[in-house]
Amino acid sequence: MPPFHSIFNQNEKEPPKYPMACGMPILPLRASAQRGPAPVNAIEQDIVDEAINYYRANVLFRNFDLKGAADKVLIYLTLFITQALQRARPTKQECANTWSSLAIESFVLPGDGSFALAGYITAPAQQRELDTIRLYLQQLRAEVCVRLLEKIYPAPVPASPTSSAQVTFPDFRVSHPSKWWLQFAKHRFLNKAL
Amino acid sequence: MAGKTPIVIDAGTGYTKLGYAGNLDPAHIIPTVVATRDTSKETTLRRQPGLEDLDFYVGDEVNAHKTTHLPMFPIRHGQVEDWDLMERFYEQALFKYLRCEPEEHLFMMSEPPLNTPENRELLAEVMFETFNVKGMYIANQAVLALAASSASNEHAPRELTGTVIDSGDGVTRVIPVSDGCVIPGSIKSIPLAGREITRFIQEFQREREPGVVPPEDAMEVAKNIKENQCYICRDLVREYQRYDAQPDQYFMKYQGQQNITKRPYTLEVGYERFLAPELYFNPEIFSTEYSTPLPDVVDATILSCPIDTRRSLYRNIVLSGGSTLFRNFSRRLQDAVREKVDARVHRNEELTHAKVTPIEVNVLAHPLQKFAVWSGGSILANQEQFVRMCHTKEQYDEVGPSLCRHNLTFTSAC
């Protein structure tokens, strides 16, 4: 079982279904905290959900064969989740603040010399494309932060009736970031970091 | 059967299994290690002349004499490297552990898949000349593993044809066997096995909660978790979601106690339960150098065998060794190999427009998997024909060690 790929990948020969920027498709989101180039559609699972769901499996891999353009977005988001997890704070409120600034702070863009994914994501051709990609990535980053926050500080899970009542593991009721997520921040996906 | 029960010995890199034919389990499982007096550490005064030859320990006793004696391993990578040590080891194994009279028993010895005829001669010398055994047969480990599967599983074919996947502590081997003969050119090995799994569990836990397990126990704890709590999953992402949905059913606890201070500690066991055995299916997670998954290696091994054996090799893929004991191992391996084979058959049909008889792929798990080699030896040595297949002491005296270069082959397990 190789790493997991995005369902938004499409055959290279067909005309692209989504508008492109820097070789990445601008995919619709099911919800967006911030306005940007990506449209908000009523779809069940979008690229941000995929990135978060596949994260704990994909981050362990050292190689990733692209199966389509949407995989580039997936790679970018996987690396961003690692970065976000590295900056997680002890309480949910603190973490929300740190992450909201992480999402909008100035970050390295494709085309820049120090951009980690230069081999995957091409440099923008003109100023307009650069603006689009900045807004698109910013929108994705903000959305990852919002959804990931709910994952790593999950709501308390009611103990299932079958289990013995004494101890439930892990105890999610305390407001700590889940160590079951944070441990993955130490893995270097594709041996790269944003 | 005339005479006394034959003795079965399977000498492995880590452990040697000893016992009497016809039993289900070996009578003794002892580490293959010999400790001799460490001469660099002592003065000449304390040495008693004439007794150096008797001053050694084997197996579990070695640990107690580590200060004065130097542990040495006579077997490396399955092959015996030091026959002098091995002779001492067998001496203790026979007289101290089994307490038998070697002159009265027939012996079933195991050898690794690519053993040299010279090694067989050396083994014959040790057994016939030092221990004066009544008779001896040398069997290939892969053949014995097949015999164990075939005798303990009613669905397995009776003839000794199949692919053996042998995964112990150090190395994983895929060995094709046809009618009791190993196909030597097609053996493939993967440098990853049980030890890597233990190391992964240890590292994964240290990443999550450094300092919970005392460092001197870390290896032992990881080994216990590997043996008792790990299993193979179908799909990584779905398994993660299962853990998210019902944490109290999937996350487990491990309770340990520090050896010296007796301080108890509790460790949570989570994703490593299904990630660690992924070694066989996604070796990329574990190693930078090696990235071919086990199903691909199995497929390539069978494809490199003579064409008339391939169908029967696919039909009978047999597991052997402690690291193949993970729950669902056989099912996942079977699905993965079958998928590859079906895809190839389908493509073939598309290109040639000819109908191909579907290829049957079976991976068989069986109850004797853990000591498959020893158990197989026990089953074969218990047969009527075993007496006829052994090389006897009289033949040895007539011909010499070269007698044991070749051994007759068993063709069926029952």
Coordinates of C-alpha atoms in Angstrom, one line a residue:
Chain A
M1 CA 0.0 0.0 0.0
P2 CA 1.8 3.1 -1.2
P3 CA 1.0 6.6 0.3
F4 CA -2.5 7.9 -0.1
H5 CA -3.4 10.1 -3.0
S6 CA -6.0 12.8 -3.5
I7 CA -9.3 11.9 -5.2
F8 CA -9.1 15.3 -7.0
N9 CA -6.3 13.9 -9.2
Q10 CA -7.4 13.8 -12.8
N11 CA -6.0 12.3 -16.0
E12 CA -3.3 14.6 -17.5
K13 CA -4.7 14.2 -21.0
E14 CA -8.1 15.6 -20.1
P15 CA -8.6 19.3 -20.0
P16 CA -8.2 20.5 -16.4
K17 CA -11.4 20.6 -14.4
Y18 CA -10.2 23.4 -12.1
P19 CA -8.3 26.6 -12.7
M20 CA -4.6 26.2 -12.3
A21 CA -1.9 28.4 -10.6
C22 CA 1.7 27.4 -10.5
G23 CA 0.8 23.9 -11.7
M24 CA -1.6 23.4 -8.7
P25 CA -5.4 23.2 -9.2
I26 CA -7.5 25.7 -7.3
L27 CA -9.8 23.2 -5.7
P28 CA -13.2 24.0 -4.1
L29 CA -13.5 23.8 -0.3
R30 CA -16.5 22.7 1.7
A31 CA -16.1 25.6 4.1
S32 CA -13.6 28.4 4.3
A33 CA -12.7 30.7 7.2
Q34 CA -11.1 33.2 5.0
R35 CA -12.1 34.4 1.6
G36 CA -9.9 33.6 -1.4
P37 CA -9.7 32.2 -4.9
A38 CA -11.0 28.8 -3.9
P39 CA -14.8 28.6 -4.3
V40 CA -17.0 27.2 -1.4
N41 CA -19.1 24.3 -2.6
A42 CA -21.3 21.8 -0.8
I43 CA -18.9 18.8 -1.3
E44 CA -18.5 16.0 1.2
Q45 CA -14.8 15.9 1.5
D46 CA -12.4 18.5 0.2
I47 CA -8.6 18.7 -0.1
V48 CA -8.1 20.0 3.4
D49 CA -10.0 17.1 4.9
E50 CA -8.0 14.7 2.8
A51 CA -4.7 16.2 4.0
I52 CA -5.7 16.0 7.6
N53 CA -7.1 12.4 7.3
Y54 CA -4.1 11.1 5.4
Y55 CA -1.6 13.0 7.4
R56 CA -0.7 10.4 10.0
A57 CA -0.2 7.8 7.3
N58 CA 1.5 9.9 4.6
V59 CA 3.9 11.7 6.8
L60 CA 5.8 8.5 7.5
F61 CA 6.8 8.0 3.9
R62 CA 10.0 9.2 2.4
N63 CA 8.9 9.1 -1.2
F64 CA 5.7 10.3 -2.9
D65 CA 4.9 9.6 -6.5
L66 CA 2.6 12.3 -7.9
K67 CA -0.5 10.8 -9.4
G68 CA -1.9 14.2 -10.5
A69 CA -1.8 17.9 -9.9
A70 CA -4.0 17.7 -6.8
D71 CA -1.3 15.7 -5.1
K72 CA 0.9 18.8 -5.1
V73 CA -1.6 20.6 -2.9
L74 CA -1.7 17.5 -0.7
I75 CA 2.0 17.5 -0.3
Y76 CA 2.0 21.2 0.5
L77 CA -0.7 20.8 3.1
T78 CA 1.0 17.8 4.7
L79 CA 4.2 19.8 5.2
F80 CA 2.1 22.7 6.6
I81 CA 0.4 20.4 9.1
T82 CA 3.8 19.3 10.4
Q83 CA 4.8 23.0 10.8
A84 CA 1.6 23.7 12.6
L85 CA 1.9 20.8 15.0
Q86 CA 5.5 21.9 15.8
R87 CA 4.0 25.2 17.0
A88 CA 1.1 23.7 19.0
R89 CA 0.6 25.3 22.4
P90 CA -0.5 23.8 25.8
T91 CA -4.1 25.1 25.7
K92 CA -6.6 25.3 22.9
Q93 CA -7.1 29.1 23.2
E94 CA -3.3 29.8 23.0
C95 CA -3.0 27.4 20.2
A96 CA -5.8 29.1 18.2
N97 CA -4.0 32.5 18.6
T98 CA -0.6 31.1 17.5
W99 CA -2.1 29.3 14.6
S100 CA -4.2 32.2 13.3
S101 CA -1.0 34.3 13.0
L102 CA 0.9 31.3 11.5
A103 CA -1.7 31.1 8.8
I104 CA -1.5 34.7 7.7
E105 CA 2.2 35.5 8.5
S106 CA 4.4 36.1 5.5
F107 CA 5.5 32.7 4.2
V108 CA 7.8 31.5 1.4
L109 CA 6.0 31.4 -2.0
P110 CA 6.7 29.2 -5.0
G111 CA 9.4 30.8 -7.2
D112 CA 11.3 32.0 -4.1
G113 CA 14.8 30.4 -3.8
S114 CA 14.1 28.9 -0.4
F115 CA 10.8 27.3 -1.3
A116 CA 11.0 23.7 -0.1
L117 CA 8.8 22.2 -2.9
A118 CA 10.5 23.8 -5.9
G119 CA 10.8 20.4 -7.6
Y120 CA 7.0 19.9 -7.4
I121 CA 5.4 23.3 -7.6
T122 CA 6.5 25.6 -10.5
A123 CA 7.3 29.3 -10.1
P124 CA 4.6 31.7 -11.1
A125 CA 4.9 33.2 -14.6
Q126 CA 3.5 36.7 -13.9
Q127 CA 2.5 39.0 -11.0
R128 CA -1.1 38.0 -11.3
E129 CA -0.4 34.3 -10.8
L130 CA 1.8 35.2 -7.8
D131 CA -1.0 37.1 -6.2
T132 CA -3.5 34.2 -6.8
I133 CA -1.2 31.6 -5.4
R134 CA -0.5 33.7 -2.3
L135 CA -4.2 34.2 -1.6
Y136 CA -4.9 30.5 -2.4
L137 CA -2.2 29.1 -0.1
Q138 CA -3.2 31.6 2.6
Q139 CA -6.8 30.4 2.4
L140 CA -5.8 26.8 2.6
R141 CA -3.5 27.4 5.6
A142 CA -6.2 29.3 7.5
E143 CA -8.6 26.4 6.8
V144 CA -6.2 23.7 7.9
C145 CA -5.6 25.6 11.2
V146 CA -9.3 25.8 12.0
R147 CA -10.0 22.2 11.3
L148 CA -6.8 20.8 12.8
L149 CA -7.5 22.6 16.0
E150 CA -10.7 20.5 16.5
K151 CA -8.7 17.3 15.8
I152 CA -5.9 17.8 18.2
Y153 CA -8.1 19.2 21.0
P154 CA -11.1 16.9 20.4
A155 CA -14.4 17.1 22.3
P156 CA -14.7 14.6 25.2
V157 CA -15.6 11.1 23.9
P158 CA -18.4 9.4 25.9
A159 CA -17.1 6.1 27.2
S160 CA -18.7 3.3 25.3
P161 CA -21.0 1.1 27.3
T162 CA -19.1 -2.1 26.6
S163 CA -15.9 -0.9 28.2
S164 CA -15.2 -1.1 31.9
A165 CA -15.9 2.3 33.6
Q166 CA -12.6 2.8 35.4
V167 CA -10.1 4.4 33.0
T168 CA -10.6 5.5 29.4
F169 CA -7.6 5.9 27.3
P170 CA -6.5 8.4 26.2
D171 CA -8.2 11.0 28.4
F172 CA -9.3 13.6 25.9
R173 CA -11.2 15.7 28.5
V174 CA -8.1 17.6 29.5
S175 CA -7.3 20.5 27.4
H176 CA -3.9 19.3 26.2
P177 CA -3.0 18.8 22.5
S178 CA -3.3 15.1 21.8
K179 CA 0.1 13.5 22.0
W180 CA -1.1 11.0 19.5
W181 CA -1.0 13.8 17.0
L182 CA 2.0 15.8 18.2
Q183 CA 4.4 12.9 17.9
F184 CA 4.1 13.0 14.1
A185 CA 5.5 16.5 14.0
K186 CA 8.9 14.9 14.5
H187 CA 8.7 13.1 11.2
R188 CA 10.1 14.8 8.1
F189 CA 7.8 14.1 5.2
L190 CA 9.9 13.6 2.0
N191 CA 12.8 14.9 4.1
K192 CA 11.6 18.4 3.7
A193 CA 10.2 21.2 5.8
L194 CA 8.4 24.4 4.9
Chain B
M1 CA 9.6 -48.3 14.5
A2 CA 12.8 -50.1 15.7
G3 CA 15.1 -48.4 18.2
K4 CA 14.6 -45.3 20.3
T5 CA 12.8 -42.1 19.3
P6 CA 14.8 -39.9 16.9
I7 CA 16.1 -36.6 18.2
V8 CA 15.4 -33.4 16.3
I9 CA 17.8 -30.4 16.5
D10 CA 17.2 -27.1 14.7
A11 CA 20.2 -24.8 15.3
G12 CA 19.4 -21.2 14.5
T13 CA 21.3 -17.9 14.7
G14 CA 19.4 -16.9 17.9
Y15 CA 18.1 -20.0 19.5
T16 CA 18.6 -23.7 19.1
K17 CA 15.5 -26.0 19.4
L18 CA 16.0 -29.5 20.7
G19 CA 13.6 -32.3 21.3
Y20 CA 12.3 -35.8 20.5
A21 CA 10.5 -36.6 17.3
G22 CA 6.7 -37.0 17.5
N23 CA 6.4 -34.1 20.0
L24 CA 4.5 -31.0 19.1
D25 CA 7.0 -28.6 20.7
P26 CA 10.7 -28.7 21.3
A27 CA 11.8 -29.9 24.7
H28 CA 14.5 -27.2 25.1
I29 CA 14.9 -23.8 23.4
I30 CA 18.3 -22.4 24.4
P31 CA 20.2 -19.4 23.0
T32 CA 22.9 -20.5 20.6
V33 CA 25.8 -19.1 22.6
V34 CA 29.0 -20.5 24.1
A35 CA 31.1 -18.7 26.7
T36 CA 34.7 -19.7 27.2
R37 CA 37.2 -18.5 29.8
D38 CA 38.3 -15.0 29.0
T39 CA 42.0 -15.4 29.2
S40 CA 42.8 -11.7 28.7
K41 CA 41.4 -10.9 32.1
E42 CA 43.2 -13.2 34.5
T43 CA 46.6 -14.1 35.8
T44 CA 48.4 -17.3 35.1
L45 CA 48.3 -18.3 38.8
R46 CA 44.6 -19.0 38.9
R47 CA 44.5 -21.1 35.8
Q48 CA 44.3 -24.8 36.4
P49 CA 46.3 -26.7 33.8
G50 CA 44.5 -29.4 31.9
L51 CA 41.0 -28.3 32.5
E52 CA 40.6 -25.5 29.9
D53 CA 38.6 -27.7 27.6
L54 CA 35.9 -28.2 30.2
D55 CA 35.6 -24.7 31.4
F56 CA 32.8 -23.3 29.3
Y57 CA 29.1 -22.5 29.5
V58 CA 26.3 -22.6 26.9
G59 CA 22.8 -21.2 26.6
D60 CA 21.1 -19.4 29.4
E61 CA 23.9 -20.0 31.9
V62 CA 26.1 -17.6 29.9
N63 CA 24.5 -14.6 31.5
A64 CA 25.6 -15.6 35.0
H65 CA 29.2 -16.0 34.0
K66 CA 29.7 -12.8 32.0
T67 CA 32.4 -11.4 34.3
T68 CA 34.8 -14.3 33.7
H69 CA 33.7 -15.9 30.4
L70 CA 33.4 -14.4 27.0
P71 CA 30.2 -15.1 25.1
M72 CA 30.7 -16.2 21.5
F73 CA 28.2 -17.1 18.8
P74 CA 29.0 -20.1 16.7
I75 CA 26.3 -19.4 14.2
R76 CA 26.1 -16.2 12.1
H77 CA 23.4 -15.5 9.5
G78 CA 22.2 -19.1 9.8
Q79 CA 25.6 -20.7 8.9
V80 CA 27.9 -22.3 11.4
E81 CA 31.1 -20.4 11.5
D82 CA 33.0 -22.0 14.3
W83 CA 32.8 -25.7 14.4
D84 CA 34.9 -26.0 17.5
L85 CA 32.5 -24.0 19.5
M86 CA 29.5 -25.7 17.9
E87 CA 30.9 -29.1 19.0
R88 CA 31.1 -27.9 22.6
F89 CA 27.6 -26.5 22.3
Y90 CA 26.2 -29.8 21.0
E91 CA 28.0 -31.7 23.8
Q92 CA 26.2 -29.7 26.5
A93 CA 22.9 -29.7 24.5
L94 CA 22.9 -33.5 24.3
F95 CA 24.3 -34.5 27.6
K96 CA 23.1 -31.7 29.9
Y97 CA 19.8 -30.7 28.4
L98 CA 18.4 -33.7 26.5
R99 CA 20.4 -36.2 28.7
C100 CA 20.4 -38.8 26.0
E101 CA 22.8 -41.5 24.8
P102 CA 23.6 -40.4 21.2
E103 CA 24.8 -43.9 20.3
E104 CA 21.2 -45.1 20.5
H105 CA 19.3 -42.4 18.6
L106 CA 18.8 -41.3 15.0
F107 CA 19.3 -37.6 14.5
M108 CA 17.4 -35.1 12.4
M109 CA 19.5 -32.0 11.9
S110 CA 18.4 -28.8 10.1
E111 CA 20.5 -26.7 7.7
P112 CA 20.0 -23.2 6.3
P113 CA 18.7 -22.8 2.7
L114 CA 22.1 -22.2 1.1
N115 CA 24.3 -24.5 3.1
T116 CA 27.5 -25.8 1.6
P117 CA 28.3 -29.5 1.2
E118 CA 31.5 -28.8 3.2
N119 CA 29.4 -27.7 6.1
R120 CA 27.4 -30.9 5.9
E121 CA 30.7 -32.9 6.0
L122 CA 31.8 -31.0 9.1
L123 CA 28.5 -31.6 10.8
A124 CA 28.8 -35.3 9.9
E125 CA 32.3 -35.4 11.4
V126 CA 31.1 -33.9 14.6
M127 CA 28.0 -36.1 15.0
F128 CA 29.5 -39.4 13.9
E129 CA 33.0 -39.1 15.4
T130 CA 32.5 -37.0 18.5
F131 CA 29.1 -38.3 19.5
N132 CA 29.1 -41.6 17.8
V133 CA 25.5 -41.3 16.7
K134 CA 23.6 -44.2 15.3
G135 CA 22.4 -42.4 12.2
M136 CA 21.8 -38.9 10.9
Y137 CA 19.7 -37.0 8.3
I138 CA 20.3 -33.4 7.3
A139 CA 17.2 -31.6 6.2
N140 CA 16.7 -28.1 4.7
Q141 CA 14.9 -25.7 7.0
A142 CA 12.5 -24.6 4.3
V143 CA 11.5 -28.2 3.6
L144 CA 10.8 -28.8 7.2
A145 CA 8.7 -25.6 7.5
L146 CA 6.6 -26.9 4.5
A147 CA 6.2 -30.3 6.2
A148 CA 4.9 -28.6 9.4
S149 CA 2.4 -26.6 7.4
S150 CA 1.3 -29.6 5.4
A151 CA 0.8 -31.8 8.4
S152 CA -1.0 -29.3 10.6
N153 CA -3.3 -27.8 8.0
E154 CA -6.0 -29.9 6.3
H155 CA -6.2 -27.5 3.4
A156 CA -2.6 -27.7 2.6
P157 CA -1.4 -30.0 -0.2
R158 CA 0.4 -33.2 0.9
E159 CA 3.3 -32.9 -1.5
L160 CA 6.3 -30.8 -0.4
T161 CA 5.9 -28.0 -3.0
G162 CA 5.4 -24.4 -2.0
T163 CA 6.9 -21.0 -1.2
V164 CA 8.2 -20.6 2.4
I165 CA 8.3 -17.2 3.9
D166 CA 10.7 -17.4 6.9
S167 CA 10.9 -14.4 9.0
G168 CA 12.8 -14.6 12.3
D169 CA 14.7 -11.9 14.1
G170 CA 17.4 -10.9 11.7
V171 CA 16.3 -11.6 8.1
T172 CA 13.2 -12.4 6.1
R173 CA 13.7 -15.1 3.4
V174 CA 11.4 -16.2 0.6
I175 CA 12.3 -19.8 -0.4
P176 CA 10.6 -21.7 -3.2
V177 CA 10.6 -25.5 -2.7
S178 CA 9.6 -28.0 -5.4
D179 CA 8.9 -31.7 -4.5
G180 CA 11.1 -31.5 -1.4
C181 CA 14.0 -29.7 -3.2
V182 CA 14.9 -26.0 -2.7
I183 CA 15.2 -24.0 -5.9
P184 CA 18.4 -22.3 -4.9
G185 CA 18.7 -19.6 -7.6
S186 CA 15.4 -18.1 -6.8
I187 CA 15.8 -17.5 -3.0
K188 CA 15.3 -13.9 -2.1
S189 CA 15.9 -12.2 1.2
I190 CA 14.9 -8.9 2.8
P191 CA 17.2 -7.4 5.4
L192 CA 14.3 -6.5 7.6
A193 CA 12.6 -8.7 10.3
G194 CA 11.6 -8.9 13.9
R195 CA 14.5 -6.8 15.2
E196 CA 13.5 -3.8 13.1
I197 CA 9.9 -4.1 14.3
T198 CA 11.1 -3.9 17.9
R199 CA 13.3 -1.0 17.2
F200 CA 10.5 0.9 15.5
I201 CA 8.2 0.4 18.5
Q202 CA 10.9 1.6 20.8
E203 CA 11.6 4.7 18.8
F204 CA 7.9 5.5 18.2
Q205 CA 7.2 5.5 21.9
R206 CA 10.3 7.5 22.8
E207 CA 9.1 10.1 20.3
R208 CA 5.7 10.3 21.9
E209 CA 6.6 10.1 25.6
P210 CA 10.3 10.3 26.3
G211 CA 11.3 9.1 29.7
V212 CA 8.4 6.9 30.6
V213 CA 10.2 3.6 30.1
P214 CA 13.6 3.2 31.8
P215 CA 16.2 2.9 29.0
E216 CA 17.5 -0.5 30.1
D217 CA 14.0 -2.0 29.8
A218 CA 13.0 -0.2 26.6
M219 CA 14.0 -3.1 24.3
E220 CA 12.2 -5.7 26.5
V221 CA 9.0 -3.6 26.7
A222 CA 9.0 -3.1 22.9
K223 CA 9.5 -6.8 22.4
N224 CA 6.6 -7.6 24.7
I225 CA 4.3 -5.2 22.9
K226 CA 5.3 -6.6 19.5
E227 CA 4.5 -10.1 20.6
N228 CA 1.3 -9.4 22.4
Q229 CA -0.4 -6.3 21.1
C230 CA 0.6 -5.8 17.4
Y231 CA -1.6 -6.8 14.5
I232 CA -1.8 -6.2 10.8
C233 CA -4.5 -3.8 9.5
R234 CA -6.1 -3.5 6.1
D235 CA -5.8 0.2 5.5
L236 CA -3.8 2.7 7.5
V237 CA -6.2 5.7 7.2
R238 CA -9.2 3.6 8.1
E239 CA -7.4 2.2 11.1
Y240 CA -6.5 5.7 12.3
Q241 CA -10.1 6.7 12.1
R242 CA -11.2 3.7 14.0
Y243 CA -8.8 4.7 16.8
D244 CA -10.2 8.2 16.7
A245 CA -13.8 7.0 16.9
Q246 CA -13.4 4.5 19.7
P247 CA -10.3 5.3 21.6
D248 CA -11.1 3.2 24.7
Q249 CA -11.3 0.1 22.6
Y250 CA -8.2 0.4 20.6
F251 CA -5.6 2.2 22.8
M252 CA -4.1 -0.1 25.3
K253 CA -2.0 0.1 28.4
Y254 CA 1.2 -1.6 29.2
Q255 CA 2.3 -2.0 32.8
G256 CA 5.8 -2.6 33.7
Q257 CA 8.1 -2.5 36.7
Q258 CA 11.7 -1.2 36.7
N259 CA 14.1 -4.0 37.3
I260 CA 16.2 -2.5 40.1
T261 CA 14.1 0.1 41.9
K262 CA 10.8 -1.8 41.4
R263 CA 9.2 1.4 40.5
P264 CA 6.0 0.6 38.5
Y265 CA 5.3 2.5 35.3
T266 CA 2.4 2.6 32.8
L267 CA 2.8 3.1 29.2
E268 CA 0.1 3.8 26.6
V269 CA 0.2 1.7 23.4
G270 CA -1.4 3.2 20.4
Y271 CA -0.8 3.4 16.7
E272 CA 2.4 1.3 16.9
R273 CA 0.1 -1.7 17.3
F274 CA -0.6 -1.6 13.6
L275 CA 2.2 0.6 12.3
A276 CA 5.0 -1.7 13.4
P277 CA 4.0 -4.8 11.4
E278 CA 3.6 -2.5 8.3
L279 CA 7.3 -3.3 7.9
Y280 CA 6.4 -6.1 5.5
F281 CA 4.1 -4.1 3.4
N282 CA 5.6 -0.6 3.5
P283 CA 9.3 -1.1 4.3
E284 CA 9.9 2.5 3.2
I285 CA 8.7 3.7 6.6
F286 CA 11.5 1.8 8.3
S287 CA 14.5 1.9 6.1
T288 CA 16.0 4.3 3.6
E289 CA 17.8 1.6 1.7
Y290 CA 15.2 -1.0 1.2
S291 CA 11.7 -0.3 -0.2
T292 CA 10.3 -3.4 -1.9
P293 CA 7.3 -4.7 -0.1
L294 CA 7.1 -8.4 0.8
P295 CA 4.2 -9.2 -1.7
D296 CA 6.4 -7.9 -4.5
V297 CA 9.3 -10.0 -3.4
V298 CA 7.1 -13.1 -3.2
D299 CA 5.8 -12.5 -6.6
A300 CA 9.2 -11.9 -8.1
T301 CA 10.6 -15.0 -6.4
I302 CA 7.9 -17.2 -7.9
L303 CA 8.2 -15.7 -11.3
S304 CA 11.9 -16.5 -11.3
C305 CA 11.2 -20.2 -10.8
P306 CA 10.8 -22.8 -13.6
I307 CA 7.5 -22.2 -15.3
D308 CA 6.0 -25.6 -14.5
T309 CA 6.3 -25.1 -10.8
R310 CA 4.8 -21.6 -10.6
R311 CA 1.1 -22.5 -10.2
S312 CA 1.9 -24.9 -7.3
L313 CA 4.2 -22.3 -5.7
Y314 CA 1.4 -19.7 -5.8
R315 CA -1.1 -22.3 -4.4
N316 CA 0.9 -23.0 -1.3
I317 CA 2.6 -20.0 0.3
V318 CA 3.6 -21.0 3.8
L319 CA 4.6 -18.9 6.8
S320 CA 7.3 -19.8 9.2
G321 CA 9.1 -18.1 12.1
G322 CA 8.1 -15.9 15.1
S323 CA 7.7 -12.7 13.1
T324 CA 5.0 -14.1 10.9
L325 CA 2.7 -14.6 13.9
F326 CA 0.9 -11.2 13.6
R327 CA -2.9 -11.4 13.4
N328 CA -4.2 -11.2 9.8
F329 CA -0.7 -11.5 8.3
S330 CA -1.7 -14.3 6.0
R331 CA -4.9 -12.6 4.8
R332 CA -3.2 -9.4 3.9
L333 CA -0.3 -11.0 2.2
Q334 CA -2.7 -13.3 0.2
D335 CA -4.8 -10.3 -0.9
A336 CA -1.8 -8.3 -2.0
V337 CA -0.2 -11.2 -3.9
R338 CA -3.5 -12.2 -5.5
E339 CA -4.1 -8.6 -6.6
K340 CA -0.7 -8.5 -8.4
V341 CA -1.3 -11.9 -10.0
D342 CA -4.8 -11.1 -11.2
A343 CA -3.7 -7.8 -12.7
R344 CA -1.0 -9.6 -14.7
V345 CA -3.4 -12.3 -15.9
H346 CA -5.9 -9.6 -16.8
R347 CA -3.3 -7.7 -18.8
N348 CA -2.2 -10.9 -20.5
E349 CA -5.8 -11.7 -21.5
E350 CA -6.2 -8.2 -22.9
L351 CA -3.1 -8.4 -25.0
T352 CA -3.4 -12.0 -26.3
H353 CA -7.2 -12.3 -26.3
A354 CA -6.7 -15.8 -24.9
K355 CA -8.5 -17.2 -21.9
V356 CA -6.1 -17.9 -19.0
T357 CA -7.1 -20.4 -16.2
P358 CA -7.2 -18.2 -13.1
I359 CA -4.1 -18.7 -10.8
E360 CA -4.9 -19.8 -7.3
V361 CA -3.1 -17.9 -4.6
N362 CA -3.1 -19.2 -1.0
V363 CA -1.2 -18.0 2.0
L364 CA -1.5 -20.6 4.7
A365 CA -1.2 -19.8 8.4
H366 CA -0.9 -22.9 10.6
P367 CA -0.7 -23.6 14.3
L368 CA 2.9 -24.8 14.3
Q369 CA 4.2 -21.5 12.7
K370 CA 6.4 -20.4 15.6
F371 CA 8.7 -23.4 15.6
A372 CA 7.7 -24.5 12.1
V373 CA 11.2 -25.8 11.3
W374 CA 11.6 -27.9 14.4
S375 CA 8.0 -29.2 14.2
G376 CA 8.5 -30.2 10.6
G377 CA 11.6 -32.1 11.6
S378 CA 9.6 -33.8 14.4
I379 CA 6.9 -34.9 12.0
L380 CA 9.3 -36.2 9.3
A381 CA 11.5 -38.0 11.7
N382 CA 8.5 -39.7 13.2
Q383 CA 7.7 -41.4 9.8
E384 CA 8.4 -45.0 9.0
Q385 CA 10.6 -44.1 6.0
F386 CA 12.9 -41.9 8.1
V387 CA 14.9 -44.9 9.3
R388 CA 15.7 -45.8 5.7
M389 CA 16.7 -42.2 4.7
C390 CA 19.3 -41.8 7.5
H391 CA 22.9 -42.2 6.9
T392 CA 24.1 -44.8 9.4
K393 CA 27.2 -45.2 11.4
E394 CA 28.3 -48.3 9.4
Q395 CA 28.0 -46.4 6.1
Y396 CA 29.9 -43.5 7.6
D397 CA 32.8 -45.8 8.7
E398 CA 32.8 -47.2 5.1
V399 CA 32.6 -44.0 3.1
G400 CA 33.7 -41.1 5.3
P401 CA 32.2 -37.6 5.8
S402 CA 31.5 -37.1 2.1
L403 CA 28.6 -39.5 2.6
C404 CA 26.5 -36.7 4.1
R405 CA 27.0 -34.3 1.2
H406 CA 23.8 -35.6 -0.2
N407 CA 20.6 -36.6 1.6
L408 CA 17.6 -38.4 0.1
T409 CA 14.6 -36.1 -0.3
F410 CA 11.2 -36.5 1.4
T411 CA 8.5 -36.2 -1.2
S412 CA 5.4 -35.9 1.0
A413 CA 4.7 -35.0 4.6
C414 CA 2.5 -37.9 5.4

